[in-house]
Amino acid sequence: MSTQGGTELRTRGNSYAKLDDRAKLERLLEGDSPDGVDYATFLIHNGIPWNSIFLAIFLLGTGCTLLVFGTLMVKGHFKSDNNNGWDMIFLGCLTFLPGFYESRIAYYTYRQSPGYSYSHIPGV
């Protein structure tokens, strides 16, 4: 079905999902349901989530920086209390892990590796 603002896709339960005109559909699976009607599962792609990718790169860079400076503080290369270094290492881990996870998904999607899609990156 087509509407003025986009396309509607019929889903289970007689509900309609409104799609943007730019949206791309990827058919994943077609199978039999218990009621004898065939349903198909679709992933909806609305393009590249640039804001989420930039946030992931920022978190990755910040995490790496905090880990390096925290390690240098703990080793004694900077004059500071050892607890400050451990705090920076902890914050570096908290920012590095989500940044690395989302950057990895974006990179493998860019390389068109099977099983990776921009729809796996959460929105901002």
Tab-separated table of N, CA and C in Angstrom:
chain	number	residue	atom	x	y	z
A	1	MET	N	0.833	-1.174	0.000
A	1	MET	CA	0.000	0.000	0.000
A	1	MET	C	0.877	1.235	0.000
A	2	SER	N	0.386	2.271	-0.567
A	2	SER	CA	1.148	3.497	-0.614
A	2	SER	C	0.309	4.627	-0.031
A	3	THR	N	0.957	5.461	0.762
A	3	THR	CA	0.281	6.614	1.340
A	3	THR	C	1.046	7.863	0.956
A	4	GLN	N	0.544	9.000	1.386
A	4	GLN	CA	1.162	10.255	1.002
A	4	GLN	C	2.565	10.415	1.586
A	5	GLY	N	2.801	9.997	2.835
A	5	GLY	CA	4.091	10.197	3.486
A	5	GLY	C	5.038	9.029	3.348
A	6	GLY	N	4.647	7.956	2.729
A	6	GLY	CA	5.532	6.806	2.622
A	6	GLY	C	4.744	5.571	2.260
A	7	THR	N	5.283	4.431	2.553
A	7	THR	CA	4.671	3.157	2.224
A	7	THR	C	4.307	2.445	3.506
A	8	GLU	N	3.180	1.737	3.488
A	8	GLU	CA	2.792	0.955	4.651
A	8	GLU	C	3.036	-0.513	4.342
A	9	LEU	N	3.553	-1.218	5.316
A	9	LEU	CA	3.843	-2.634	5.186
A	9	LEU	C	2.974	-3.384	6.171
A	10	ARG	N	2.231	-4.356	5.681
A	10	ARG	CA	1.368	-5.126	6.564
A	10	ARG	C	2.201	-6.110	7.373
A	11	THR	N	1.980	-6.119	8.669
A	11	THR	CA	2.707	-7.006	9.558
A	11	THR	C	1.725	-7.917	10.263
A	12	ARG	N	2.223	-8.779	11.114
A	12	ARG	CA	1.355	-9.680	11.852
A	12	ARG	C	0.390	-8.883	12.731
A	13	GLY	N	-0.771	-9.424	12.961
A	13	GLY	CA	-1.746	-8.771	13.815
A	13	GLY	C	-2.527	-7.694	13.088
A	14	ASN	N	-2.546	-7.702	11.769
A	14	ASN	CA	-3.277	-6.733	10.950
A	14	ASN	C	-2.880	-5.294	11.243
A	15	SER	N	-1.653	-5.063	11.669
A	15	SER	CA	-1.185	-3.705	11.887
A	15	SER	C	-0.320	-3.298	10.695
A	16	TYR	N	-0.144	-2.020	10.532
A	16	TYR	CA	0.632	-1.504	9.420
A	16	TYR	C	1.827	-0.727	9.954
A	17	ALA	N	2.989	-0.977	9.386
A	17	ALA	CA	4.197	-0.240	9.743
A	17	ALA	C	4.456	0.774	8.649
A	18	LYS	N	4.529	2.047	8.999
A	18	LYS	CA	4.746	3.085	8.006
A	18	LYS	C	6.229	3.183	7.681
A	19	LEU	N	6.557	3.179	6.433
A	19	LEU	CA	7.940	3.234	5.978
A	19	LEU	C	8.198	4.558	5.286
A	20	ASP	N	9.377	5.085	5.495
A	20	ASP	CA	9.803	6.275	4.788
A	20	ASP	C	10.094	5.890	3.336
A	21	ASP	N	10.000	6.853	2.422
A	21	ASP	CA	10.253	6.552	1.015
A	21	ASP	C	11.689	6.129	0.768
A	22	ARG	N	12.627	6.553	1.628
A	22	ARG	CA	14.034	6.188	1.457
A	22	ARG	C	14.338	4.808	1.999
A	23	ALA	N	13.423	4.236	2.724
A	23	ALA	CA	13.687	2.978	3.423
A	23	ALA	C	13.936	1.847	2.433
A	24	LYS	N	14.877	1.008	2.773
A	24	LYS	CA	15.158	-0.183	1.991
A	24	LYS	C	14.739	-1.383	2.824
A	25	LEU	N	14.157	-2.364	2.197
A	25	LEU	CA	13.734	-3.565	2.906
A	25	LEU	C	14.647	-4.717	2.530
A	26	GLU	N	14.965	-5.512	3.512
A	26	GLU	CA	15.794	-6.690	3.294
A	26	GLU	C	15.009	-7.891	3.804
A	27	ARG	N	14.700	-8.808	2.922
A	27	ARG	CA	13.920	-9.978	3.311
A	27	ARG	C	14.831	-10.979	4.014
A	28	LEU	N	14.430	-11.388	5.205
A	28	LEU	CA	15.258	-12.275	5.995
A	28	LEU	C	14.802	-13.724	5.956
A	29	LEU	N	13.525	-13.939	6.169
A	29	LEU	CA	13.069	-15.290	6.395
A	29	LEU	C	11.632	-15.414	5.935
A	30	GLU	N	11.323	-16.518	5.330
A	30	GLU	CA	9.942	-16.791	4.965
A	30	GLU	C	9.610	-18.163	5.518
A	31	GLY	N	8.565	-18.241	6.272
A	31	GLY	CA	8.230	-19.519	6.882
A	31	GLY	C	6.742	-19.657	7.086
A	32	ASP	N	6.335	-20.850	7.477
A	32	ASP	CA	4.929	-21.115	7.725
A	32	ASP	C	4.593	-20.775	9.160
A	33	SER	N	3.471	-20.166	9.352
A	33	SER	CA	2.997	-19.882	10.700
A	33	SER	C	1.959	-20.932	11.078
A	34	PRO	N	1.602	-21.023	12.347
A	34	PRO	CA	0.649	-22.046	12.764
A	34	PRO	C	-0.725	-21.916	12.101
A	35	ASP	N	-1.105	-20.696	11.701
A	35	ASP	CA	-2.427	-20.529	11.093
A	35	ASP	C	-2.424	-20.769	9.584
A	36	GLY	N	-1.297	-21.197	9.030
A	36	GLY	CA	-1.231	-21.564	7.625
A	36	GLY	C	-0.928	-20.409	6.689
A	37	VAL	N	-0.734	-19.197	7.217
A	37	VAL	CA	-0.437	-18.034	6.388
A	37	VAL	C	1.065	-17.815	6.403
A	38	ASP	N	1.647	-17.574	5.242
A	38	ASP	CA	3.075	-17.310	5.151
A	38	ASP	C	3.351	-15.854	5.505
A	39	TYR	N	4.285	-15.649	6.413
A	39	TYR	CA	4.717	-14.312	6.777
A	39	TYR	C	6.183	-14.173	6.415
A	40	ALA	N	6.602	-12.971	6.111
A	40	ALA	CA	8.002	-12.696	5.828
A	40	ALA	C	8.491	-11.675	6.845
A	41	THR	N	9.735	-11.798	7.239
A	41	THR	CA	10.345	-10.868	8.175
A	41	THR	C	11.247	-9.932	7.391
A	42	PHE	N	11.159	-8.646	7.686
A	42	PHE	CA	11.933	-7.653	6.968
A	42	PHE	C	12.726	-6.810	7.956
A	43	LEU	N	13.934	-6.435	7.564
A	43	LEU	CA	14.696	-5.413	8.268
A	43	LEU	C	14.504	-4.116	7.505
A	44	ILE	N	14.294	-3.025	8.213
A	44	ILE	CA	14.071	-1.731	7.579
A	44	ILE	C	15.353	-0.915	7.710
A	45	HIS	N	15.892	-0.459	6.590
A	45	HIS	CA	17.102	0.351	6.576
A	45	HIS	C	16.718	1.762	6.163
A	46	ASN	N	17.004	2.720	7.005
A	46	ASN	CA	16.720	4.111	6.677
A	46	ASN	C	17.984	4.872	6.359
A	47	GLY	N	19.023	4.220	5.937
A	47	GLY	CA	20.266	4.884	5.596
A	47	GLY	C	21.317	4.701	6.675
A	48	ILE	N	22.377	5.460	6.556
A	48	ILE	CA	23.509	5.349	7.469
A	48	ILE	C	23.265	6.252	8.675
A	49	PRO	N	23.353	5.728	9.906
A	49	PRO	CA	23.138	6.546	11.107
A	49	PRO	C	24.405	7.333	11.474
A	50	TRP	N	24.615	8.443	10.780
A	50	TRP	CA	25.858	9.196	10.950
A	50	TRP	C	26.056	9.686	12.379
A	51	ASN	N	24.997	10.150	13.040
A	51	ASN	CA	25.152	10.644	14.412
A	51	ASN	C	25.656	9.545	15.340
A	52	SER	N	25.120	8.357	15.213
A	52	SER	CA	25.552	7.249	16.064
A	52	SER	C	26.987	6.844	15.764
A	53	ILE	N	27.374	6.888	14.503
A	53	ILE	CA	28.744	6.524	14.129
A	53	ILE	C	29.730	7.556	14.661
A	54	PHE	N	29.394	8.856	14.542
A	54	PHE	CA	30.283	9.891	15.074
A	54	PHE	C	30.395	9.793	16.593
A	55	LEU	N	29.289	9.489	17.269
A	55	LEU	CA	29.330	9.305	18.713
A	55	LEU	C	30.196	8.108	19.085
A	56	ALA	N	30.101	7.022	18.325
A	56	ALA	CA	30.910	5.831	18.594
A	56	ALA	C	32.396	6.129	18.419
A	57	ILE	N	32.755	6.871	17.379
A	57	ILE	CA	34.160	7.222	17.151
A	57	ILE	C	34.662	8.139	18.260
A	58	PHE	N	33.809	9.081	18.696
A	58	PHE	CA	34.186	9.964	19.799
A	58	PHE	C	34.412	9.169	21.089
A	59	LEU	N	33.508	8.243	21.395
A	59	LEU	CA	33.665	7.420	22.599
A	59	LEU	C	34.922	6.551	22.520
A	60	LEU	N	35.195	6.012	21.342
A	60	LEU	CA	36.387	5.190	21.148
A	60	LEU	C	37.656	6.008	21.382
A	61	GLY	N	37.726	7.190	20.798
A	61	GLY	CA	38.898	8.048	20.971
A	61	GLY	C	39.070	8.526	22.402
A	62	THR	N	37.962	8.929	23.029
A	62	THR	CA	38.018	9.372	24.421
A	62	THR	C	38.448	8.233	25.338
A	63	GLY	N	37.914	7.048	25.090
A	63	GLY	CA	38.276	5.890	25.906
A	63	GLY	C	39.746	5.543	25.785
A	64	CYS	N	40.256	5.567	24.564
A	64	CYS	CA	41.685	5.275	24.367
A	64	CYS	C	42.554	6.305	25.076
A	65	THR	N	42.184	7.588	24.965
A	65	THR	CA	42.949	8.648	25.608
A	65	THR	C	42.944	8.500	27.128
A	66	LEU	N	41.767	8.241	27.695
A	66	LEU	CA	41.677	8.074	29.144
A	66	LEU	C	42.455	6.847	29.620
A	67	LEU	N	42.413	5.771	28.846
A	67	LEU	CA	43.178	4.574	29.230
A	67	LEU	C	44.681	4.830	29.211
A	68	VAL	N	45.158	5.531	28.189
A	68	VAL	CA	46.600	5.801	28.088
A	68	VAL	C	47.047	6.714	29.222
A	69	PHE	N	46.326	7.829	29.430
A	69	PHE	CA	46.744	8.753	30.486
A	69	PHE	C	46.561	8.145	31.875
A	70	GLY	N	45.534	7.358	32.076
A	70	GLY	CA	45.346	6.690	33.355
A	70	GLY	C	46.470	5.714	33.652
A	71	THR	N	46.887	4.963	32.632
A	71	THR	CA	47.996	4.026	32.809
A	71	THR	C	49.296	4.766	33.111
A	72	LEU	N	49.528	5.882	32.414
A	72	LEU	CA	50.738	6.671	32.678
A	72	LEU	C	50.711	7.259	34.083
A	73	MET	N	49.542	7.641	34.574
A	73	MET	CA	49.443	8.188	35.933
A	73	MET	C	49.721	7.107	36.981
A	74	VAL	N	49.198	5.904	36.749
A	74	VAL	CA	49.429	4.810	37.699
A	74	VAL	C	50.903	4.424	37.718
A	75	LYS	N	51.560	4.439	36.555
A	75	LYS	CA	52.981	4.063	36.478
A	75	LYS	C	53.910	5.132	37.053
A	76	GLY	N	53.363	6.336	37.303
A	76	GLY	CA	54.173	7.375	37.929
A	76	GLY	C	54.822	8.346	36.968
A	77	HIS	N	54.433	8.381	35.725
A	77	HIS	CA	55.010	9.327	34.766
A	77	HIS	C	54.469	10.737	34.963
A	78	PHE	N	53.321	10.873	35.617
A	78	PHE	CA	52.757	12.169	35.985
A	78	PHE	C	52.685	12.237	37.497
A	79	LYS	N	52.927	13.416	38.049
A	79	LYS	CA	52.846	13.562	39.498
A	79	LYS	C	51.379	13.717	39.893
A	80	SER	N	50.832	12.641	40.410
A	80	SER	CA	49.442	12.677	40.876
A	80	SER	C	49.226	11.504	41.814
A	81	ASP	N	48.082	11.507	42.434
A	81	ASP	CA	47.715	10.409	43.320
A	81	ASP	C	47.387	9.185	42.463
A	82	ASN	N	47.756	7.995	42.920
A	82	ASN	CA	47.467	6.773	42.157
A	82	ASN	C	45.976	6.567	41.937
A	83	ASN	N	45.138	7.039	42.861
A	83	ASN	CA	43.698	6.839	42.712
A	83	ASN	C	43.145	7.575	41.497
A	84	ASN	N	43.733	8.731	41.166
A	84	ASN	CA	43.277	9.452	39.976
A	84	ASN	C	43.535	8.636	38.710
A	85	GLY	N	44.643	7.958	38.669
A	85	GLY	CA	44.951	7.115	37.507
A	85	GLY	C	43.970	5.967	37.365
A	86	TRP	N	43.641	5.332	38.480
A	86	TRP	CA	42.680	4.233	38.420
A	86	TRP	C	41.288	4.723	38.033
A	87	ASP	N	40.933	5.931	38.482
A	87	ASP	CA	39.647	6.510	38.078
A	87	ASP	C	39.608	6.745	36.572
A	88	MET	N	40.713	7.245	36.027
A	88	MET	CA	40.762	7.477	34.584
A	88	MET	C	40.716	6.164	33.809
A	89	ILE	N	41.359	5.124	34.323
A	89	ILE	CA	41.309	3.818	33.659
A	89	ILE	C	39.877	3.283	33.672
A	90	PHE	N	39.182	3.446	34.784
A	90	PHE	CA	37.797	2.987	34.878
A	90	PHE	C	36.911	3.743	33.891
A	91	LEU	N	37.023	5.075	33.847
A	91	LEU	CA	36.226	5.860	32.895
A	91	LEU	C	36.612	5.533	31.449
A	92	GLY	N	37.889	5.269	31.225
A	92	GLY	CA	38.327	4.896	29.888
A	92	GLY	C	37.693	3.591	29.428
A	93	CYS	N	37.586	2.620	30.337
A	93	CYS	CA	36.915	1.359	29.987
A	93	CYS	C	35.443	1.582	29.695
A	94	LEU	N	34.799	2.446	30.489
A	94	LEU	CA	33.364	2.711	30.285
A	94	LEU	C	33.079	3.392	28.953
A	95	THR	N	33.998	4.199	28.469
A	95	THR	CA	33.774	4.872	27.189
A	95	THR	C	34.333	4.074	26.011
A	96	PHE	N	35.388	3.311	26.241
A	96	PHE	CA	36.008	2.560	25.148
A	96	PHE	C	35.112	1.423	24.651
A	97	LEU	N	34.513	0.679	25.569
A	97	LEU	CA	33.769	-0.524	25.180
A	97	LEU	C	32.577	-0.246	24.260
A	98	PRO	N	31.654	0.683	24.582
A	98	PRO	CA	30.561	0.924	23.630
A	98	PRO	C	31.042	1.566	22.332
A	99	GLY	N	32.081	2.408	22.421
A	99	GLY	CA	32.619	3.016	21.201
A	99	GLY	C	33.224	1.988	20.271
A	100	PHE	N	33.952	1.029	20.836
A	100	PHE	CA	34.553	-0.025	20.021
A	100	PHE	C	33.480	-0.921	19.418
A	101	TYR	N	32.458	-1.261	20.209
A	101	TYR	CA	31.396	-2.156	19.739
A	101	TYR	C	30.657	-1.558	18.541
A	102	GLU	N	30.236	-0.306	18.652
A	102	GLU	CA	29.479	0.301	17.558
A	102	GLU	C	30.369	0.638	16.369
A	103	SER	N	31.615	1.031	16.614
A	103	SER	CA	32.534	1.304	15.503
A	103	SER	C	32.830	0.034	14.714
A	104	ARG	N	32.927	-1.087	15.425
A	104	ARG	CA	33.167	-2.364	14.757
A	104	ARG	C	31.985	-2.741	13.858
A	105	ILE	N	30.774	-2.544	14.345
A	105	ILE	CA	29.594	-2.835	13.526
A	105	ILE	C	29.579	-1.943	12.292
A	106	ALA	N	29.871	-0.657	12.469
A	106	ALA	CA	29.880	0.269	11.328
A	106	ALA	C	30.964	-0.113	10.323
A	107	TYR	N	32.132	-0.515	10.800
A	107	TYR	CA	33.224	-0.884	9.905
A	107	TYR	C	32.885	-2.141	9.104
A	108	TYR	N	32.372	-3.172	9.780
A	108	TYR	CA	32.050	-4.410	9.069
A	108	TYR	C	30.857	-4.224	8.130
A	109	THR	N	29.949	-3.329	8.475
A	109	THR	CA	28.846	-3.037	7.558
A	109	THR	C	29.367	-2.316	6.329
A	110	TYR	N	30.294	-1.388	6.523
A	110	TYR	CA	30.908	-0.684	5.399
A	110	TYR	C	31.624	-1.654	4.467
A	111	ARG	N	32.283	-2.672	5.038
A	111	ARG	CA	32.970	-3.692	4.236
A	111	ARG	C	32.004	-4.715	3.646
A	112	GLN	N	30.716	-4.600	3.969
A	112	GLN	CA	29.651	-5.479	3.486
A	112	GLN	C	29.885	-6.925	3.904
A	113	SER	N	30.321	-7.109	5.144
A	113	SER	CA	30.467	-8.453	5.685
A	113	SER	C	29.093	-9.034	5.966
A	114	PRO	N	28.903	-10.322	5.722
A	114	PRO	CA	27.578	-10.910	5.974
A	114	PRO	C	27.247	-10.901	7.462
A	115	GLY	N	25.983	-10.586	7.763
A	115	GLY	CA	25.515	-10.572	9.137
A	115	GLY	C	25.593	-9.220	9.815
A	116	TYR	N	26.122	-8.208	9.151
A	116	TYR	CA	26.240	-6.881	9.729
A	116	TYR	C	25.386	-5.906	8.936
A	117	SER	N	24.725	-5.000	9.651
A	117	SER	CA	23.850	-4.019	9.018
A	117	SER	C	23.842	-2.760	9.860
A	118	TYR	N	23.627	-1.611	9.221
A	118	TYR	CA	23.533	-0.364	9.959
A	118	TYR	C	22.337	-0.358	10.900
A	119	SER	N	21.367	-1.213	10.670
A	119	SER	CA	20.207	-1.257	11.571
A	119	SER	C	20.564	-1.869	12.923
A	120	HIS	N	21.740	-2.483	13.057
A	120	HIS	CA	22.181	-3.028	14.335
A	120	HIS	C	22.770	-1.967	15.255
A	121	ILE	N	23.024	-0.780	14.720
A	121	ILE	CA	23.581	0.317	15.529
A	121	ILE	C	22.411	1.071	16.138
A	122	PRO	N	22.363	1.191	17.461
A	122	PRO	CA	21.249	1.918	18.080
A	122	PRO	C	21.288	3.401	17.716
A	123	GLY	N	20.119	4.004	17.628
A	123	GLY	CA	20.019	5.414	17.294
A	123	GLY	C	20.337	6.313	18.472
A	124	VAL	N	20.677	7.550	18.159
A	124	VAL	CA	20.999	8.529	19.211
A	124	VAL	C	19.743	9.243	19.602
